[in-house]
Amino acid sequence: MDYRAILEGVQTGNMSIDQGLQALRKLGADELGYATLDHHRALRRGFPEVVYCEGKTPEQSAQILIRLAETGEGPVLGTRAGREVFDLVRRTHPSFEYEELSRMVFLRRGIGSPKGQVLVIAAGTSDLPVANEAVLTLELMGARVEQMIDVGVAGLHRLLGQLDRLYQARVLVVVAGMEGALPSVVAGLVDQPVIAVPTSVGYGSHLGGLTPLLSMLNSCSSGVGVVNIDNGFGAGYLAAMINRMGE
Amino acid sequence: MDYRAILEGVQTGNMSIDQGLQALRKLGADELGYATLDHHRALRRGFPEVVYCEGKTPEQSAQILIRLAETGEGPVLGTRAGREVFDLVRRTHPSFEYEELSRMVFLRRGIGSPKGQVLVIAAGTSDLPVANEAVLTLELMGARVEQMIDVGVAGLHRLLGQLDRLYQARVLVVVAGMEGALPSVVAGLVDQPVIAVPTSVGYGSHLGGLTPLLSMLNSCSSGVGVVNIDNGFGAGYLAAMINRMGE
Amino acid sequence: MDYRAILEGVQTGNMSIDQGLQALRKLGADELGYATLDHHRALRRGFPEVVYCEGKTPEQSAQILIRLAETGEGPVLGTRAGREVFDLVRRTHPSFEYEELSRMVFLRRGIGSPKGQVLVIAAGTSDLPVANEAVLTLELMGARVEQMIDVGVAGLHRLLGQLDRLYQARVLVVVAGMEGALPSVVAGLVDQPVIAVPTSVGYGSHLGGLTPLLSMLNSCSSGVGVVNIDNGFGAGYLAAMINRMGE
Amino acid sequence: MDYRAILEGVQTGNMSIDQGLQALRKLGADELGYATLDHHRALRRGFPEVVYCEGKTPEQSAQILIRLAETGEGPVLGTRAGREVFDLVRRTHPSFEYEELSRMVFLRRGIGSPKGQVLVIAAGTSDLPVANEAVLTLELMGARVEQMIDVGVAGLHRLLGQLDRLYQARVLVVVAGMEGALPSVVAGLVDQPVIAVPTSVGYGSHLGGLTPLLSMLNSCSSGVGVVNIDNGFGAGYLAAMINRMGE
Amino acid sequence: MDYRAILEGVQTGNMSIDQGLQALRKLGADELGYATLDHHRALRRGFPEVVYCEGKTPEQSAQILIRLAETGEGPVLGTRAGREVFDLVRRTHPSFEYEELSRMVFLRRGIGSPKGQVLVIAAGTSDLPVANEAVLTLELMGARVEQMIDVGVAGLHRLLGQLDRLYQARVLVVVAGMEGALPSVVAGLVDQPVIAVPTSVGYGSHLGGLTPLLSMLNSCSSGVGVVNIDNGFGAGYLAAMINRMGE
Amino acid sequence: MDYRAILEGVQTGNMSIDQGLQALRKLGADELGYATLDHHRALRRGFPEVVYCEGKTPEQSAQILIRLAETGEGPVLGTRAGREVFDLVRRTHPSFEYEELSRMVFLRRGIGSPKGQVLVIAAGTSDLPVANEAVLTLELMGARVEQMIDVGVAGLHRLLGQLDRLYQARVLVVVAGMEGALPSVVAGLVDQPVIAVPTSVGYGSHLGGLTPLLSMLNSCSSGVGVVNIDNGFGAGYLAAMINRMGE
Amino acid sequence: MDYRAILEGVQTGNMSIDQGLQALRKLGADELGYATLDHHRALRRGFPEVVYCEGKTPEQSAQILIRLAETGEGPVLGTRAGREVFDLVRRTHPSFEYEELSRMVFLRRGIGSPKGQVLVIAAGTSDLPVANEAVLTLELMGARVEQMIDVGVAGLHRLLGQLDRLYQARVLVVVAGMEGALPSVVAGLVDQPVIAVPTSVGYGSHLGGLTPLLSMLNSCSSGVGVVNIDNGFGAGYLAAMINRMGE
Amino acid sequence: MDYRAILEGVQTGNMSIDQGLQALRKLGADELGYATLDHHRALRRGFPEVVYCEGKTPEQSAQILIRLAETGEGPVLGTRAGREVFDLVRRTHPSFEYEELSRMVFLRRGIGSPKGQVLVIAAGTSDLPVANEAVLTLELMGARVEQMIDVGVAGLHRLLGQLDRLYQARVLVVVAGMEGALPSVVAGLVDQPVIAVPTSVGYGSHLGGLTPLLSMLNSCSSGVGVVNIDNGFGAGYLAAMINRMGE
C-alpha cells in the first residue's frame, strides 16, 4: 500500500482518518528492529528504497526485500546480493529475478514502457558485472537502455565505428577499469552528460580501482560526473534521473 | 578512399596486394577521422571554448583568449587566471570581465536569455570561490542560476527552511569542504541529479580536499555525480548540460 | 582475590605482611609466560583489563579470560573472539556468554543497576556488529543503553522523528560506514558529547573505513571525538567513562 | 498543515489526490523543522558562536565577529585568524583580545566563574599553539583549565612526577606531534576521558600530522577520543562539554 | 582468415566486393556479445591481440582464445589464465601449451627463428613467475631470450661476474621485488635500454609492490622505463618492440 | 692478485691460511672492479654527463658544469637549473645556452648530424616545459626530433589528423598531465615503443602527477614504458637509446 | 666445504690448485637453476645466507636449505617457511628444527657459547611470532638473549618494574603493534641502541602495520633504528651485529 | 611509602581499608618514579642535550640553548635552527658555532679525543646537508668520523674503489635520496651495522622522501636500521651509541 492508495482510501471512505494516519506513520519509517524502512522515499525521490545487501545477513536482506514488495507497488531492487538471498526471497515471491554477474535480486513491477535512451559502454569484458548493474538499474527505473561492450582505447576504431549510437543517447554511462581513459575519450566526442564508473579490474598499481577513479576525476574532457568504484547501481540511478528530464 | 574503393582497386588490378594492405592500415586510423565532425558539431552548439590558464604563461593565456574572442561569436571563458591575464586581455578587448574570487576571465556574448533552473549550494562562506566558478560557468552556458550559501550540516535548519528552493531546481550543484556531508543530505531530500564538488577548505586530515571527495563518492544517497576537488567549472559545465535537457 | 580482599586479610590477621606483599606482587603483574596480566588496572582505571583476542591463539585467549575471572570480582570481557574461544571458556566457566555479531565473550558480574543514559546510533543495518560491541561494553561498564538503528542521512526524517531520544542521552555513540556523515548531523542537533565510530562497511574508494574515519575527523560540527575504524569497544569504553561523570 | 489535516482535506474533497500527494511530499521534509527548535536551544546555552576564519577574507571574518558581538551576550571566538582580522575588529570593539600563537580573536564576556577542572598537556614546546587554542576555547566555555608543557615520552619522569595533577582533572586534553605516543601513556595512567590532539609538528614521514593521528587512533589504552590534526579548538570544545557533565 | 587472404580472394575473384566488405567488417571488430575482438590489431601493431583472462569466466577466456586461433595465423596468448582455461582450450586445440608459474596459455605458431637478444634478469627466485611471463611473451614475439636468476644487490658479485652477458643484450628486462634496487644498478652498468618490472614479492611496507615501483621510477640511473607491478607481459612486449628495431 | 695467485701463495707457504682468507674476502669485492671498465666504456660513447642541479647551490652546479666542459669534448647538460646557474657558467663559457621553460643549461658540442626520428607529443600547452626537456635531451644525444603539441584526448581529431607523423617515428615520447590518457591512445595506434611521461599539471585529486603516473602504468595498450613525473630528461634519454638501435 | 677447508686442502696438498679454483668458483655462486647461492656471504658478512621461503615452492626452499647445510659448517636458517618445508628438509637432515609461531626452519650448528646480552621486548602477546623470529635469529648468530613479553604502554608499571633488565642489555629489540609507542618509551629510559620492529597486529587505521612503523620512525626519543613491519629476522640480525661489537 | 608500609599501616589500624586502597592506587604510579633515576643517569653520561628548534620561536630556541650552556659542561646542540637563532645565541656565548647546510647551532665543549670510526656516506652532493647533520652529531658525541660523498649506485665503481674505507668503520651511516638503493648495496658488502637515512632529494613520485624510506625498509640486505627522512641527527646519534660499544 502506498501514499496514493491511502489518500484514495480516505477519499472513498474505505479508510477512516485514523486508519489513514496509522498507515502513513508506517510508511514513513517502518521499523524492523534491525532496519528502519524509508517508504517515504518513493514519494520524495521518485524511486523506492534500494537494499544494499552486503554486510547484512541473507535473512535480513530477504525480509527487507519482501517487506518492500508487500508494502509498495513499484519495482524492488537488492544489490550485491548472494544467491542465497534470492533463494530466500523467491520462496515467498516467485516473481523475483536474479542476475548472476551483477548479483542483483529484483522484481520488475509497475515500470511502464521504457523511455528516453541511455547508452551503457563497457571498456572490456571484465567490466560486464558493473555494466550489468547499471543496465538493470536503468531498466527498473524506466529507461530504455543499450549496451556497447569491449571498446577500450587500445583499439579506438571499435568505438569510433559506432559514433551514431553515441549521438543517439540522452546520457551515457561509461564503465572502465585499467587506466580509466575511456570516459575522457567518449566525453570528448559527444555533448551529452557522461557518468563515469571506475571498476576494480586491474592489478598492481591499479590499487583496487583508485587509479581509474582518479583518472576519471581528472578528465581533460568536460561533462563527466564520477561515481564510486564498481558502483554500477549509482551510475544507473543518476543516469535514469537525467534521462527522465528529457521527457 | 574507403574500404570498397580499396577492394575495387585490388579487384581491378589498379592496386597490388601490398598497396591494398597499406591503404587498409591507414584506413583503420582515417576511420577515426569521424571525430573531426564532432568537433565541428561542438562549435555549432554555442558552448564556450574554455581556456585552463594554470601552467600557461599570462601571455599564452591572453593570446588564446583573444584569438577565441576574434574568431568566434559566443562567450569566451578562461579559468584559474591571474589578474595579469585579465590586464593583458582587456587592453585589446575591454568587454572582458574578471571575477576575483574564482579567478575567471570571461566575455559575456551571444548567450541569450537564461533557461531552466540550477541551484548552486555552498556549505560555507569559504567555499564561495568554487561556487562562483560554477555559477559563472552556468551563466555563460545559458542557464538560470540561483545560489544558497552557508547551509552546512552543522545547522540543518538553515537548509531545511528552504526546501522549496531545492525542489524548484532541475539540477543541483553542491559545494562543500570539511567532511563533505552536504551532498549526501541534499540528495536524500530531492529527486533531481546532484553534482557534488569537494573543496580544499579544511586542514590536517582533510588532505587538501581528498576527504570530502572520498566522502561524496561514498554517499549513502543515490543520484550523486562527483567532480574533481575545487572543480567548480566542471560541475557547472555538467549541470548546464543536464539543465538543457529539460527544454 | 583483589586489593580490598588483601587489605582485609591483613587487617584481620588472616594474612601476614609477607603473604600480603606476595599477593600484591602477583596482582600487579601476573605473568603467564606469554602475557603479563595487569590486575592493577581495575584499581587504577576503574574497569578490569579487556582481552583483545585477535592474534592470540584460542587457548591463550581462553586461559587469560579464565585467569581474569578467577582473580577478580567484576565483569570480564574478550573482544574479537572466535566462537572457539567461547567454547573453551565455558567448559570451566558456564556463566560466560557470547554475542555472535560482535564476537564478544563476556561475563556479566558485579555490574550493579545501569546508570545514566547512553544512546548508540547505527546508520545502517550493516553497522550492527560494531554498534553491538559498543552496547555490550557500555552495559558491562554499568551504563544504561538505548539503540537507534538504520537512521542514515539518506532519509533524515527517520532521525529527526526521534529527536527526543537524542536529547535524553548524556552521551551519544554514532556508528556509520559509507561517507560517515551521520555524526556530523547528530552533533549539529545536540549539545552532548558525540563519540563517532567509522565502520568498514562500504566498497571501492571507501578504503576499508578510512573514508568515514577522515570524514568524522573533519566534521564541521563541534563536540565529536573519534575512535578507530570498527572500534565499537573503544567507543563504548569512552562513552561509559563520560556517562559515569554525570553521577 | 499536518498529516491529519491533509487526510481530512482529501476526505472532505477540499483537496484533490494530487494536491494531497504534493502536501505529503513536503511534509516529509517539514517534519525536519524540529531542527530549528534545537538551534534555538543551542543559542540559549551560552556557548560561543565560533568563526573559522581561514578561507574567508579578513573583512568577511571581521564583519561576522562584529555582528556576533553586537547581537549576542556571551563570548565570541574566531579561530585561525590573522592579526589583520583582529586589527579590523578592535577598531569597533576594543574589548576583543588576540592570542598570537594560536591566532585566536576573542571576546571574554558573560562567562562566569570557571567550573570543574580540565588539564591540557602538551608533549613539547612546539605543540604550544595548538594547546593554547584548546585552553582558550575551554576558558571561553567556562571551564577551569590547567596546563602541563613539555612532558613527552622521551623523558617519562617529567610526566610521572606530576601524577596528582593528572588525577585531579575531570577530563584531559593531550596534545602531541612526532609519534603521538603521549595520549596512550596518559590514558594508561588515569581513569578519566582523554581527548587526543595530533599536531603537525615533525618532518619527513610525519606526513603533516597523519602519523600521530594514526598513532592516537590505534592507542592500546582505552578511553581516548581523537580530533583532527592541530584542532585544539575541537578538543577544547569536546572537553568543555564533558567537563560540564560533572556539575 | 586475415587481411591478405581477403585481398587475395577479391583479386582472384573467389570473393565478391560485397563478400570482401563483409569479411573486412568482421575482421575489424568481431563481436562475441561479451567481447569485441580487435583482429585489426595484428595489422596495426604487428602482434595479435592478447587476452587478459583475469575477471573473465573461464568459458569466455577459452572462447576468445579459440576464436583468435581460428581466425589468425600467428601466435595466440592468454595471460593470468587459470588451468581451467587451458583445459577448455586444448579440448579443441591440443597445440596450446600452459606455463604453470606465470599462468599463461599460448599457441606457438608462425613465429620464425628468434632474432636479436634480450636478457631477462630476476633479482630473486621468488620473482620467477613474473620473469617467466616476460620470457614467454618475448619468445612468442620472435625474440631470442636469455635469463639470469637470483642476482640481487645483496650479493653484487653474482651480477658482476656475468657482465659480458649484460653487454650482449640489445635490451634488458630487470625484474625485482623488495626494494627494487636492481634496475638502478644494472642501468648504471650498461648503455642499453632497461625495462624495469617491480614485483609484489615482499611484505609489510612493501605495499604489494608499490615500494619497488616507486624505487624504479626514481632511479638515479638514466635509461630505465617502468611497467606496472608484476606486469611481465608488458615488459616483454615493450622489450620485443625495441629488440625488433635492431634488425 | 687473483684466486689462483692466492691458492699458489698458500700452497707454497708464502701465505698463511689467515692471510689467504683475508685476500679472498677482498677479492669478492675486487671482482666488482669490472664496473670501472664499464665507466670508461660509457665515457667513450659520447653521451653527455648530466648534472641534476636541484638541491645543489648555484656555485656547485656551475663549477661541475664548467669542469665537464673543460675535461670532455661532447655536449654538457644541466637540468633543473635556475637562471643564476646559467649566469655563472656563461661568464667562463659563453657558448652555453639556456632554455627558460625547462630550465636547462647546456652546451651543444660534438653532436654530429641528427639520426633516426623521435616524436615528442605534449597533451597540452601546459606540458611544454617537460616536453622541451625531452626534446633538448634527445637533440644533445644526437636524435632527430619532432614535436606535436596540444593534441589531448578531449579532441581526438587533432591527433588522428596527423597519424602519418606518428607512423614515421622510431619511438614516441608522450607527455601528459590531467588523467594521462594520451599515451594509452597513442600506443593503441602505433607499433613502436612509447615512453610515457606524466606531468604535475592538474589540481585536486591530481596529486601532483600521481594520477597520470598511475594511469600510464595501467595502460590497457601494450608497449608503454613509464618514467617519473615531470622527468622529461629521463624520457628523452631512454628514447635516444632506443632510437639509436635503429641504426 | 668452506673457504678455510679449501685453503687447508691446498696447503696440505690434498687438493690441487685447479681443484681449489673449481671449489672456490662453486662457493662464490652456486647456481641451482632457479637460485644463485651466495656462499661467499659467510666470509664477507660473517653469517651465512638466509633463505626467505615466501614466494618459493616448498621444494625450492628445501633444496636450497639442504645445499647450504651440506656446503657450509655454520648454522642454517630459513624464514617464513611453511611446515611442509620443514617436513621435506628433515627427511634428509633430521637435525633441523622448526618453530611454529615464527615459521622458521633452522639448524643449530657451530654457534659456540652465547655472547653479550640482547633483550627482546614484545608489547603484547600477539607480537610473539615476530619476537620469536628475532630471538631465534639472535641465538643462531651467537647472542645471549632474554625476553620480556606483554609490557605495553597501557600499563607502564609492568615495564618500569623491570628496569634493571633493560639496563643489562647491550642492545634492545622492541616489538610492538597498535600505535607502536613502546620503542619511544624504552629508548627514553636507556642509553643503548634500540631496534624497533612494528608488527601488523591491529585493525582499521592500523593499515597493516604502517601506523606503528610511522610512529617508530618519528620517535621523539633518540637512538632508535627501525626495520620493516613484522621483520623480526632483520631486527635480530642487526642486533646481533651490534651485540658482537661489545666483545 | 611503599607496599610494606601500607600493609603494616592497615594491619596496625593506623590506616583504614579505604586509605590503604588510595595509597595503593598512587603507588602504582609512584613506582614509575624509577624513570627519574634514569634521567640523572643520562645527564652523567656526557651526551648532549639536543634542542629541536623547528616550531619554536628563535627566542625560545636561543634561551634553551643558553640555559643548557650555562648549566652543563658538555657539548650543546640545536638542530634545524635558522641563522637568527645563532645570532641570538652568540651575543651571549661567542663560542657557539653554526653550520649553514645542516642548520645546526652547537658548542664544542668537553668532548675529548675522537674514538672508534664511523663512516658517513652520501649518495649525491644534494644529500650533503643531511650527511653533515650526522657528521656533526657524531663529532659532538665523541666519535671519529669520515665522509664519502657522491658514490651513488649509478656509478658503482666509485664505491667499489674504496672498499677498504668501508671495512675500517665500526658502523656506517648511508644517506641517499632518489630510489635509496645505496644502503642495500653497502650492507651487502660489509658485516657492520648500517644506519640508513632517506633524504627528501628527488621529485614527482619521490613523495618527499617516502620512496627511499620505503626502499630502505625493504632492503634485501640484512643489517640495516632506518631512521626518519632527512634525520641526519637521529642517524648520527644511533651510530654514536653503537660506535661507543666497540671500546
GROMACS .gro file of C-alpha atoms in nm, chain G residues 41 43-46 50 156-158 160-161 163 167 170-171 187-195 210 213-214 217-218 222-228 231 233-234 237-238 241-247, chain H residues 28 31-35 37-38 41 45 167 170-171 187-195 210 213-214 217-218 220-228 231 233-234 237-238 241-247:
model
   96
 1523ARG     CA    1   7.847  -1.425   0.208
 1525LEU     CA    2   8.308  -1.485   0.457
 1526ARG     CA    3   8.205  -1.135   0.358
 1527ARG     CA    4   7.935  -1.073   0.616
 1528GLY     CA    5   8.017  -1.312   0.898
 1532VAL     CA    6   6.945  -1.682   0.497
 1638LEU     CA    7   5.362   0.119   3.224
 1639HIS     CA    8   5.437  -0.033   3.566
 1640ARG     CA    9   5.488  -0.373   3.402
 1642LEU     CA   10   5.913   0.003   3.487
 1643GLY     CA   11   5.918  -0.277   3.741
 1645LEU     CA   12   6.423  -0.155   3.459
 1649TYR     CA   13   6.996  -0.168   3.171
 1652ARG     CA   14   7.385  -0.425   2.517
 1653VAL     CA   15   7.113  -0.366   2.264
 1669ALA     CA   16   6.455   0.443   2.425
 1670GLY     CA   17   6.377   0.726   2.664
 1671LEU     CA   18   6.475   0.504   2.957
 1672VAL     CA   19   6.804   0.354   2.839
 1673ASP     CA   20   7.124   0.465   2.670
 1674GLN     CA   21   7.174   0.162   2.450
 1675PRO     CA   22   7.069   0.124   2.086
 1676VAL     CA   23   6.707   0.025   2.035
 1677ILE     CA   24   6.595  -0.168   1.727
 1692LEU     CA   25   5.210   0.121   0.870
 1695LEU     CA   26   5.605   0.188   1.152
 1696LEU     CA   27   5.549   0.559   1.104
 1699LEU     CA   28   6.028   0.646   1.260
 1700ASN     CA   29   5.905   0.964   1.427
 1704SER     CA   30   6.687   0.933   2.003
 1705GLY     CA   31   6.875   0.610   1.944
 1706VAL     CA   32   6.609   0.415   1.757
 1707GLY     CA   33   6.668   0.228   1.430
 1708VAL     CA   34   6.364   0.083   1.255
 1709VAL     CA   35   6.317  -0.227   1.040
 1710ASN     CA   36   6.028  -0.337   0.819
 1713ASN     CA   37   6.069  -0.819   1.023
 1715PHE     CA   38   6.464  -1.157   1.144
 1716GLY     CA   39   6.604  -0.824   1.027
 1719TYR     CA   40   7.030  -0.975   1.255
 1720LEU     CA   41   7.108  -0.608   1.314
 1723MET     CA   42   7.582  -0.736   1.466
 1724ILE     CA   43   7.574  -0.463   1.728
 1725ASN     CA   44   7.591  -0.705   2.020
 1726ARG     CA   45   7.902  -0.861   1.868
 1727MET     CA   46   8.078  -0.523   1.881
 1728GLY     CA   47   8.082  -0.531   2.259
 1729GLU     CA   48   8.330  -0.820   2.260
 1757GLY     CA   49   5.107   0.206   4.102
 1760GLU     CA   50   5.658   0.303   4.123
 1761LEU     CA   51   5.711   0.468   3.786
 1762GLY     CA   52   5.934   0.718   3.961
 1763TYR     CA   53   6.224   0.492   3.871
 1764ALA     CA   54   6.244   0.684   3.550
 1766LEU     CA   55   6.692   0.791   3.814
 1767ASP     CA   56   6.737   0.713   3.450
 1770ARG     CA   57   7.194   0.867   3.463
 1774ARG     CA   58   7.682   1.025   3.052
 1896TYR     CA   59   8.577  -0.223   0.605
 1899ARG     CA   60   8.267   0.018   1.307
 1900VAL     CA   61   7.934   0.138   1.182
 1916ALA     CA   62   7.507  -0.351   0.352
 1917GLY     CA   63   7.561  -0.633   0.103
 1918LEU     CA   64   7.935  -0.557   0.103
 1919VAL     CA   65   8.017  -0.524   0.473
 1920ASP     CA   66   7.947  -0.703   0.801
 1921GLN     CA   67   7.899  -0.396   1.017
 1922PRO     CA   68   7.569  -0.230   1.110
 1923VAL     CA   69   7.437   0.016   0.852
 1924ILE     CA   70   7.218   0.311   0.954
 1939LEU     CA   71   5.887   0.833   0.124
 1942LEU     CA   72   6.239   0.544   0.306
 1943LEU     CA   73   6.026   0.252   0.187
 1946LEU     CA   74   6.293  -0.058   0.495
 1947ASN     CA   75   6.259  -0.330   0.231
 1949CYS     CA   76   6.715  -0.725   0.056
 1950SER     CA   77   7.043  -0.694   0.252
 1951SER     CA   78   7.034  -0.764   0.626
 1952GLY     CA   79   7.184  -0.542   0.890
 1953VAL     CA   80   7.011  -0.216   0.805
 1954GLY     CA   81   6.833   0.009   1.057
 1955VAL     CA   82   6.637   0.303   0.920
 1956VAL     CA   83   6.564   0.648   1.061
 1957ASN     CA   84   6.322   0.919   0.951
 1960ASN     CA   85   6.703   1.274   1.008
 1962PHE     CA   86   7.080   1.382   1.366
 1963GLY     CA   87   6.897   1.062   1.457
 1966TYR     CA   88   7.304   0.966   1.747
 1967LEU     CA   89   7.233   0.595   1.693
 1970MET     CA   90   7.581   0.477   2.051
 1971ILE     CA   91   7.688   0.174   1.850
 1972ASN     CA   92   8.038   0.307   1.785
 1973ARG     CA   93   8.089   0.351   2.158
 1974MET     CA   94   8.023  -0.019   2.214
 1975GLY     CA   95   8.347  -0.110   2.039
 1976GLU     CA   96   8.551   0.044   2.323
   0.00000   0.00000   0.00000
